[in-house]
Amino acid sequence: MKSSDIQKRLAENLKRIRKQQKLTQFELAEKAGISDETIKNIELCKTWTSEKTLSQITDSLQVDIHTLFLPIASSFDRQISDASKQIKENIIENLRKFIDENLRKMADEC
């Protein structure tokens, strides 16, 4: 998976979650203590953001960071079997590790 694919997922998920919570870009930015330009640029895939900013956004939206990077089409059914739940948990854990590693690498490059 390319960096641009991850950035696109972040943008799409951020926008979707923000709209589900009926927040404008400005309202989310204000709630997170960041500029609305930052939210706009993330949603337009114009910029990567720091771990601190992602943390402020996820805290404001009250979601785990991994939800910003999950594939859009994979909304998991709530009535899945125990085996499927375990697979989902493993995927999420691996995704978290992947994202954390890549965010650290990007931060080191800056």
PDB file of C-alpha atoms in Angstrom:
ATOM      1  CA  MET A   1       0.000   0.000   0.000  1.00  0.00           C
ATOM      2  CA  LYS A   2       1.351   3.396  -0.980  1.00  0.00           C
ATOM      3  CA  SER A   3       1.571   6.417   1.274  1.00  0.00           C
ATOM      4  CA  SER A   4      -0.937   8.213  -0.945  1.00  0.00           C
ATOM      5  CA  ASP A   5      -3.463   5.397  -0.400  1.00  0.00           C
ATOM      6  CA  ILE A   6      -3.142   5.751   3.357  1.00  0.00           C
ATOM      7  CA  GLN A   7      -3.517   9.514   3.074  1.00  0.00           C
ATOM      8  CA  LYS A   8      -6.655   9.070   0.960  1.00  0.00           C
ATOM      9  CA  ARG A   9      -8.170   6.728   3.558  1.00  0.00           C
ATOM     10  CA  LEU A  10      -7.429   9.249   6.276  1.00  0.00           C
ATOM     11  CA  ALA A  11      -9.073  12.016   4.252  1.00  0.00           C
ATOM     12  CA  GLU A  12     -12.187  10.001   3.397  1.00  0.00           C
ATOM     13  CA  ASN A  13     -12.662   8.623   6.896  1.00  0.00           C
ATOM     14  CA  LEU A  14     -12.112  11.971   8.582  1.00  0.00           C
ATOM     15  CA  LYS A  15     -14.676  13.628   6.350  1.00  0.00           C
ATOM     16  CA  ARG A  16     -17.187  10.774   6.791  1.00  0.00           C
ATOM     17  CA  ILE A  17     -16.873  10.685  10.576  1.00  0.00           C
ATOM     18  CA  ARG A  18     -17.001  14.481  10.851  1.00  0.00           C
ATOM     19  CA  LYS A  19     -20.186  14.571   8.782  1.00  0.00           C
ATOM     20  CA  GLN A  20     -21.730  11.693  10.758  1.00  0.00           C
ATOM     21  CA  GLN A  21     -21.217  13.783  13.854  1.00  0.00           C
ATOM     22  CA  LYS A  22     -22.767  16.762  12.040  1.00  0.00           C
ATOM     23  CA  LEU A  23     -19.665  18.919  12.427  1.00  0.00           C
ATOM     24  CA  THR A  24     -18.335  21.459   9.968  1.00  0.00           C
ATOM     25  CA  GLN A  25     -14.614  21.649   9.342  1.00  0.00           C
ATOM     26  CA  PHE A  26     -14.544  24.817  11.413  1.00  0.00           C
ATOM     27  CA  GLU A  27     -16.440  23.229  14.319  1.00  0.00           C
ATOM     28  CA  LEU A  28     -14.124  20.210  14.386  1.00  0.00           C
ATOM     29  CA  ALA A  29     -11.058  22.418  14.199  1.00  0.00           C
ATOM     30  CA  GLU A  30     -12.312  24.577  17.041  1.00  0.00           C
ATOM     31  CA  LYS A  31     -13.133  21.513  19.135  1.00  0.00           C
ATOM     32  CA  ALA A  32      -9.677  20.020  18.439  1.00  0.00           C
ATOM     33  CA  GLY A  33      -7.805  23.268  19.016  1.00  0.00           C
ATOM     34  CA  ILE A  34      -6.350  23.396  15.504  1.00  0.00           C
ATOM     35  CA  SER A  35      -6.992  25.505  12.420  1.00  0.00           C
ATOM     36  CA  ASP A  36      -9.850  24.788  10.051  1.00  0.00           C
ATOM     37  CA  GLU A  37      -7.252  25.015   7.266  1.00  0.00           C
ATOM     38  CA  THR A  38      -5.565  21.940   8.771  1.00  0.00           C
ATOM     39  CA  ILE A  39      -8.811  19.951   8.646  1.00  0.00           C
ATOM     40  CA  LYS A  40      -9.460  21.140   5.099  1.00  0.00           C
ATOM     41  CA  ASN A  41      -5.962  20.183   3.929  1.00  0.00           C
ATOM     42  CA  ILE A  42      -6.202  16.714   5.493  1.00  0.00           C
ATOM     43  CA  GLU A  43      -9.579  16.090   3.864  1.00  0.00           C
ATOM     44  CA  LEU A  44      -8.248  17.259   0.490  1.00  0.00           C
ATOM     45  CA  CYS A  45      -5.116  15.066   0.791  1.00  0.00           C
ATOM     46  CA  LYS A  46      -2.953  18.163   0.590  1.00  0.00           C
ATOM     47  CA  THR A  47      -0.943  17.475   3.698  1.00  0.00           C
ATOM     48  CA  TRP A  48       0.107  14.849   6.190  1.00  0.00           C
ATOM     49  CA  THR A  49      -0.379  15.713   9.793  1.00  0.00           C
ATOM     50  CA  SER A  50       1.522  15.111  12.986  1.00  0.00           C
ATOM     51  CA  GLU A  51       0.729  12.471  15.559  1.00  0.00           C
ATOM     52  CA  LYS A  52      -0.209  15.278  17.957  1.00  0.00           C
ATOM     53  CA  THR A  53      -2.744  16.728  15.521  1.00  0.00           C
ATOM     54  CA  LEU A  54      -4.196  13.276  14.800  1.00  0.00           C
ATOM     55  CA  SER A  55      -4.512  12.752  18.532  1.00  0.00           C
ATOM     56  CA  GLN A  56      -6.329  16.078  18.941  1.00  0.00           C
ATOM     57  CA  ILE A  57      -8.702  15.170  16.100  1.00  0.00           C
ATOM     58  CA  THR A  58      -9.455  11.669  17.376  1.00  0.00           C
ATOM     59  CA  ASP A  59      -9.975  12.971  20.910  1.00  0.00           C
ATOM     60  CA  SER A  60     -12.419  15.561  19.581  1.00  0.00           C
ATOM     61  CA  LEU A  61     -14.287  12.985  17.507  1.00  0.00           C
ATOM     62  CA  GLN A  62     -14.076  10.421  20.319  1.00  0.00           C
ATOM     63  CA  VAL A  63     -12.775   7.685  18.017  1.00  0.00           C
ATOM     64  CA  ASP A  64      -9.707   5.456  18.059  1.00  0.00           C
ATOM     65  CA  ILE A  65      -6.984   6.519  15.655  1.00  0.00           C
ATOM     66  CA  HIS A  66      -7.215   3.263  13.713  1.00  0.00           C
ATOM     67  CA  THR A  67     -10.750   4.146  12.582  1.00  0.00           C
ATOM     68  CA  LEU A  68      -9.285   6.974  10.503  1.00  0.00           C
ATOM     69  CA  PHE A  69      -7.265   4.449   8.500  1.00  0.00           C
ATOM     70  CA  LEU A  70      -9.703   1.566   8.020  1.00  0.00           C
ATOM     71  CA  PRO A  71     -10.795   0.741   4.475  1.00  0.00           C
ATOM     72  CA  ILE A  72     -14.029   2.532   3.634  1.00  0.00           C
ATOM     73  CA  ALA A  73     -15.797  -0.479   2.152  1.00  0.00           C
ATOM     74  CA  SER A  74     -15.125  -2.663   5.159  1.00  0.00           C
ATOM     75  CA  SER A  75     -17.872  -1.670   7.518  1.00  0.00           C
ATOM     76  CA  PHE A  76     -18.121  -4.785   9.604  1.00  0.00           C
ATOM     77  CA  ASP A  77     -21.499  -6.340  10.301  1.00  0.00           C
ATOM     78  CA  ARG A  78     -22.485  -6.105  13.959  1.00  0.00           C
ATOM     79  CA  GLN A  79     -23.770  -9.650  14.054  1.00  0.00           C
ATOM     80  CA  ILE A  80     -20.649 -11.461  12.939  1.00  0.00           C
ATOM     81  CA  SER A  81     -19.502 -14.696  14.454  1.00  0.00           C
ATOM     82  CA  ASP A  82     -16.891 -14.979  17.199  1.00  0.00           C
ATOM     83  CA  ALA A  83     -14.323 -16.193  14.666  1.00  0.00           C
ATOM     84  CA  SER A  84     -14.934 -13.163  12.471  1.00  0.00           C
ATOM     85  CA  LYS A  85     -14.616 -10.877  15.482  1.00  0.00           C
ATOM     86  CA  GLN A  86     -11.196 -12.334  16.227  1.00  0.00           C
ATOM     87  CA  ILE A  87     -10.104 -11.787  12.626  1.00  0.00           C
ATOM     88  CA  LYS A  88     -11.302  -8.187  12.809  1.00  0.00           C
ATOM     89  CA  GLU A  89      -9.363  -7.608  16.038  1.00  0.00           C
ATOM     90  CA  ASN A  90      -6.211  -9.067  14.467  1.00  0.00           C
ATOM     91  CA  ILE A  91      -6.582  -6.888  11.373  1.00  0.00           C
ATOM     92  CA  ILE A  92      -7.097  -3.789  13.501  1.00  0.00           C
ATOM     93  CA  GLU A  93      -4.089  -4.573  15.674  1.00  0.00           C
ATOM     94  CA  ASN A  94      -1.893  -5.134  12.619  1.00  0.00           C
ATOM     95  CA  LEU A  95      -3.188  -1.932  11.059  1.00  0.00           C
ATOM     96  CA  ARG A  96      -2.436   0.002  14.243  1.00  0.00           C
ATOM     97  CA  LYS A  97       1.133  -1.313  14.258  1.00  0.00           C
ATOM     98  CA  PHE A  98       1.570  -0.498  10.564  1.00  0.00           C
ATOM     99  CA  ILE A  99       0.250   3.034  11.007  1.00  0.00           C
ATOM    100  CA  ASP A 100       2.326   3.689  14.123  1.00  0.00           C
ATOM    101  CA  GLU A 101       5.491   2.489  12.377  1.00  0.00           C
ATOM    102  CA  ASN A 102       4.841   4.621   9.307  1.00  0.00           C
ATOM    103  CA  LEU A 103       3.951   7.712  11.330  1.00  0.00           C
ATOM    104  CA  ARG A 104       7.197   7.314  13.289  1.00  0.00           C
ATOM    105  CA  LYS A 105       9.177   6.921  10.051  1.00  0.00           C
ATOM    106  CA  MET A 106       7.570  10.045   8.600  1.00  0.00           C
ATOM    107  CA  ALA A 107       8.250  11.998  11.782  1.00  0.00           C
ATOM    108  CA  ASP A 108      11.887  10.877  11.710  1.00  0.00           C
ATOM    109  CA  GLU A 109      12.230  12.029   8.108  1.00  0.00           C
ATOM    110  CA  CYS A 110      11.087  15.546   8.982  1.00  0.00           C
TER     111      CYS A 110
END
